[in-house]
Coordinates of C-alpha atoms and ligand atoms in Angstrom, one line a residue:
M8 CA 2.4 -12.8 -26.5
R9 CA 2.9 -10.1 -23.9
P10 CA -0.4 -8.7 -22.5
S11 CA -1.2 -5.2 -23.0
L12 CA -0.9 -2.9 -20.0
Q13 CA -4.7 -2.1 -20.4
S14 CA -5.5 -5.8 -20.1
L15 CA -3.4 -6.0 -17.0
L16 CA -5.1 -3.0 -15.5
D17 CA -8.5 -4.4 -16.5
C18 CA -7.9 -7.5 -14.6
A19 CA -6.5 -5.8 -11.6
V20 CA -9.5 -3.6 -11.4
A21 CA -11.8 -6.6 -11.7
A22 CA -10.1 -8.5 -9.3
A23 CA -9.8 -5.4 -6.7
Q24 CA -13.5 -4.5 -7.2
A25 CA -14.5 -8.4 -6.5
A26 CA -12.5 -8.7 -3.5
G27 CA -13.4 -5.2 -2.2
E28 CA -17.2 -5.6 -2.5
H29 CA -16.9 -9.3 -1.1
A30 CA -15.2 -7.6 2.2
A31 CA -17.9 -4.7 2.2
D32 CA -20.9 -7.2 1.9
E33 CA -19.2 -9.2 5.0
A34 CA -18.7 -6.1 7.0
P35 CA -21.2 -7.1 9.6
Q36 CA -18.8 -10.0 10.4
R37 CA -15.8 -7.6 10.4
R38 CA -15.0 -8.1 14.0
G39 CA -15.2 -11.9 13.8
A40 CA -12.8 -14.4 13.0
T41 CA -9.8 -12.1 14.0
V42 CA -6.5 -13.4 15.1
A43 CA -4.0 -11.2 17.0
V44 CA -0.8 -11.6 15.0
A45 CA 1.3 -9.3 16.8
A46 CA 0.8 -6.2 19.2
H47 CA -1.6 -3.8 17.5
D48 CA -2.1 -6.1 14.5
V49 CA -4.9 -8.6 13.6
K50 CA -5.6 -10.9 10.7
L51 CA -9.3 -11.6 9.6
E52 CA -10.6 -14.8 8.0
L53 CA -12.1 -12.4 5.5
D54 CA -8.7 -11.4 4.5
I55 CA -8.0 -14.9 3.1
E56 CA -11.4 -15.1 1.4
C57 CA -10.9 -11.9 -0.4
Q58 CA -7.3 -12.9 -1.5
R59 CA -8.8 -16.1 -3.0
I60 CA -11.5 -14.1 -4.9
A61 CA -8.9 -11.8 -6.2
E62 CA -6.6 -14.8 -7.4
E63 CA -9.3 -16.6 -8.9
I64 CA -10.2 -13.6 -11.2
I65 CA -6.4 -13.2 -12.1
R66 CA -5.8 -17.1 -12.6
G67 CA -8.9 -17.0 -15.0
T68 CA -7.1 -14.4 -17.3
F69 CA -3.6 -14.9 -16.7
P70 CA -3.1 -18.7 -15.7
H71 CA 0.7 -18.6 -15.9
H72 CA 1.5 -15.6 -14.2
A73 CA 3.0 -15.7 -10.6
L74 CA 0.9 -14.6 -7.6
L75 CA 1.9 -13.2 -4.2
G76 CA -0.4 -12.0 -1.5
E77 CA -0.4 -11.0 2.0
E78 CA -2.2 -14.0 3.3
D79 CA 0.2 -16.8 1.6
S80 CA 1.2 -19.4 3.8
A81 CA 4.8 -19.8 4.9
E82 CA 4.8 -22.9 2.5
K83 CA 3.7 -20.9 -0.5
R84 CA 6.3 -18.3 0.1
A85 CA 9.0 -20.7 0.3
A86 CA 8.1 -22.5 -2.9
A87 CA 10.3 -22.2 -5.8
P88 CA 9.7 -19.0 -7.7
S89 CA 7.6 -18.9 -10.7
E90 CA 9.2 -18.8 -14.3
S91 CA 6.6 -16.0 -15.4
D92 CA 8.1 -12.5 -15.9
F93 CA 4.7 -11.4 -14.3
Q94 CA 3.8 -11.2 -10.7
W95 CA 0.6 -10.1 -9.1
V96 CA 1.0 -8.7 -5.7
I97 CA -2.4 -8.6 -3.6
D98 CA -3.3 -7.0 -0.4
P99 CA -6.9 -7.9 0.0
I100 CA -7.8 -5.9 3.1
D101 CA -5.3 -2.8 3.5
G102 CA -6.3 -1.1 6.7
T103 CA -7.4 -4.2 8.3
I104 CA -7.6 -2.8 11.8
N105 CA -9.6 0.2 10.4
F106 CA -12.0 -2.2 8.5
S107 CA -12.4 -4.3 11.6
H108 CA -13.4 -1.2 13.6
G109 CA -15.9 -0.1 11.2
L110 CA -13.8 2.7 9.7
P111 CA -14.0 3.3 5.9
Q112 CA -10.5 3.9 5.3
W113 CA -9.6 0.4 4.0
C114 CA -9.1 -0.8 0.5
C115 CA -8.2 -3.6 -1.8
S116 CA -4.8 -3.1 -3.5
I117 CA -3.6 -5.1 -6.5
A118 CA -0.5 -4.5 -8.5
V119 CA 1.2 -6.5 -11.3
L120 CA 5.0 -6.4 -11.9
H121 CA 6.9 -7.2 -14.9
K122 CA 10.4 -8.4 -14.1
G123 CA 10.2 -6.8 -10.7
V124 CA 8.8 -3.4 -12.0
A125 CA 5.0 -2.4 -11.4
V126 CA 3.4 -1.8 -14.6
A127 CA -0.2 -1.6 -13.6
G128 CA -2.1 -1.2 -10.3
A129 CA -5.6 -0.7 -8.6
V130 CA -6.6 0.4 -5.3
F131 CA -10.4 0.0 -4.6
S132 CA -11.9 1.6 -1.4
P133 CA -15.5 0.5 -1.4
E134 CA -16.7 2.6 1.7
M135 CA -15.1 5.7 0.3
N136 CA -16.3 4.9 -3.1
E137 CA -12.8 5.5 -4.8
L138 CA -10.9 3.5 -7.5
Y139 CA -7.5 4.7 -8.1
C140 CA -5.7 3.3 -11.1
A141 CA -2.5 3.7 -13.2
T142 CA -0.2 1.9 -15.7
R143 CA 3.3 2.4 -16.4
D144 CA 2.5 4.2 -19.7
S145 CA -0.9 6.2 -18.5
A146 CA -1.6 8.9 -16.0
A147 CA -3.0 7.9 -12.6
T148 CA -6.8 8.4 -12.1
R149 CA -9.2 8.4 -9.3
N150 CA -12.6 7.3 -10.5
G151 CA -11.5 7.9 -14.1
V152 CA -10.4 11.5 -13.6
A153 CA -6.6 12.3 -13.8
I154 CA -4.8 13.1 -10.6
R155 CA -1.6 15.0 -9.8
V156 CA 0.6 15.4 -6.8
S157 CA 0.6 18.8 -5.2
D158 CA 3.1 21.8 -5.8
V159 CA 3.9 22.1 -1.9
Q160 CA 7.7 22.8 -2.0
T161 CA 8.6 23.1 1.8
L162 CA 8.0 20.6 4.7
D163 CA 6.5 23.4 7.0
K164 CA 3.6 23.4 4.5
A165 CA 3.4 19.5 4.0
M166 CA 1.1 16.9 5.5
V167 CA 2.8 13.7 5.8
F168 CA 1.3 10.2 6.3
T169 CA 3.3 7.4 8.4
G170 CA 2.6 4.3 10.5
L171 CA 3.6 3.2 13.9
D172 CA 7.2 2.6 14.1
R173 CA 7.5 -1.3 14.1
S174 CA 11.1 -1.3 14.8
A175 CA 10.3 0.0 18.3
T176 CA 12.2 -1.3 21.0
P177 CA 12.0 -0.9 24.9
D178 CA 13.9 2.4 24.5
R179 CA 12.5 3.4 21.3
H180 CA 8.8 4.3 21.4
H181 CA 6.2 3.1 18.6
L182 CA 5.7 7.0 17.9
S183 CA 9.3 8.0 17.7
L184 CA 9.0 8.3 14.1
L185 CA 5.8 10.2 14.3
R186 CA 7.6 12.6 16.9
R187 CA 10.4 13.1 14.7
I188 CA 8.4 13.9 11.6
S189 CA 5.8 16.1 13.4
A190 CA 8.7 18.3 14.5
R191 CA 9.2 19.7 10.8
V192 CA 6.0 19.3 8.9
Q193 CA 2.8 21.3 9.2
R194 CA 1.1 18.0 10.2
A195 CA 1.9 14.2 10.4
R196 CA -1.1 11.6 10.5
I197 CA -1.4 7.9 11.0
M198 CA -4.4 6.9 9.0
G199 CA -3.8 3.0 9.1
S200 CA -4.0 2.3 5.2
A201 CA -0.6 2.6 3.4
A202 CA -2.2 2.1 -0.1
L203 CA -4.7 5.0 0.6
D204 CA -2.0 7.2 2.3
L205 CA -0.2 6.9 -1.0
C206 CA -3.3 7.6 -3.1
H207 CA -3.8 10.8 -1.0
V208 CA -0.1 11.9 -2.1
A209 CA -1.1 11.0 -5.7
C210 CA -4.2 13.3 -5.4
G211 CA -2.1 16.3 -4.0
Q212 CA -4.0 16.1 -0.6
A213 CA -0.7 15.3 1.2
E214 CA 2.8 15.5 0.3
A215 CA 4.7 12.3 1.5
Y216 CA 4.1 9.1 3.1
F217 CA 6.8 7.1 4.9
E218 CA 6.6 3.9 6.6
D219 CA 9.3 1.4 7.8
W220 CA 8.7 -2.3 7.9
I221 CA 5.9 -2.2 5.4
Y222 CA 5.2 -4.7 3.0
L223 CA 5.5 -5.0 -0.8
W224 CA 1.8 -5.6 -1.0
D225 CA 0.7 -2.5 0.9
I226 CA 2.6 -0.2 -1.4
A227 CA 3.0 -2.0 -4.9
A228 CA 0.0 -0.5 -6.5
A229 CA -0.2 3.0 -5.0
G230 CA 3.4 3.4 -5.3
L231 CA 2.9 3.2 -9.2
I232 CA -0.2 5.6 -8.8
V233 CA 2.1 8.3 -7.1
Q234 CA 4.7 7.8 -9.7
Q235 CA 2.1 8.2 -12.5
A236 CA 0.7 11.2 -10.8
G237 CA 4.2 13.0 -10.9
G238 CA 5.5 12.0 -7.7
R239 CA 8.5 10.1 -6.6
T240 CA 8.9 6.8 -4.6
E241 CA 12.0 5.4 -3.1
I242 CA 12.9 2.0 -1.3
L243 CA 15.0 3.4 1.5
R244 CA 15.8 -0.1 3.0
D245 CA 14.9 -3.6 1.8
R246 CA 14.6 -5.6 4.8
G247 CA 14.0 -8.9 3.1
D248 CA 11.0 -11.1 2.8
H249 CA 9.2 -8.2 0.9
C250 CA 9.6 -5.8 4.0
L251 CA 10.5 -2.4 3.2
A252 CA 11.3 1.1 4.3
F253 CA 9.3 2.9 1.7
L254 CA 9.2 6.8 1.2
A255 CA 7.0 8.4 -1.4
S256 CA 6.4 12.4 -2.0
N257 CA 5.4 14.8 -4.3
G258 CA 8.9 15.2 -5.3
H259 CA 9.4 18.7 -4.3
V260 CA 9.9 17.9 -0.5
H261 CA 11.4 14.4 -1.0
E262 CA 15.2 15.2 0.0
D263 CA 13.9 17.2 2.9
I264 CA 11.6 14.4 4.4
K265 CA 14.3 11.9 3.4
N266 CA 17.1 13.7 5.5
T267 CA 14.7 14.2 8.3
L268 CA 13.9 10.4 8.4
L269 CA 17.7 9.4 8.3
T270 CA 18.8 12.0 10.8
S271 CA 18.3 10.2 14.0
D272 CA 17.2 12.2 17.1
E273 CA 17.9 9.4 19.4
Ligands
LIP19 C1 -1.5 -1.9 7.3 C2 -0.7 -0.7 6.6 C3 -0.5 0.4 7.5 C4 0.6 0.1 8.5 C5 -0.3 -1.2 9.5 C6 -0.8 -2.2 8.3 P1 -2.8 -4.2 6.6 O1 -1.7 -2.9 6.4 O2 -1.5 -0.3 5.6 O3 0.2 1.4 6.9 O4 0.7 1.0 9.5 O5 0.5 -1.6 10.5 O6 0.4 -3.0 8.0 O7 -2.1 -5.0 7.6 O8 -3.9 -3.4 7.1 O9 -2.9 -4.9 5.3

């Protein structure tokens, strides 16, 4: 029997809260056990611990569902796909570098997809004391209160979140995207957590989020939350291995921000 959306959401919330609270409890070790995986990026052993906590809760309720997590090994990624129509997508600590430096802008993000479409999601930010939720057939909420995207209609009044341009090359700076967006919008910001950036769009605190070379686990739950808050999301490019160019907005500024992104100035 197909589980109800509410039962899926309840499990996502329980898993996100357990993993997030574990990370918060272990915060004194936040600078420990970091592995530099790339320029400007780190991995924490705590990421792996938190993913395992979330997976245990999910498996305890839905033992036959598929699991995809940011910390999965290459072998697990290469394993034969599950036969289940349901796939859980886990980012145990989104905003890892913020977390490792003691900044509160980090969260645990958990979504569940049915046949590839997000149907329930939870984003839990322990140090900001915020829980964002949505299912495919319910309004998005923050701490149980319905949230909605803003009515801002034009880019010159828009706050836009983005990240470092990971496609940077020797002749294309990490901040080229920020420069391009900044020229057109009221303010552009790099806050370091895609999931929380998207939740700020869902709450009407910002009008758009865009990032290239971002992963499915960073945006799956919060992308659904934006949709259920009346916003719009779009995969501008699928780069393979769950890596995307992803845009979300309040809907009103979507085409303008998309044109800004697709119009190269280099
Ligand atoms: C982070 C994203 C952020 C991006 C960072 C990093 P992580 O996810 O949330 O938007 O700019 O490079 O990918 O690695 O902290 O889960």
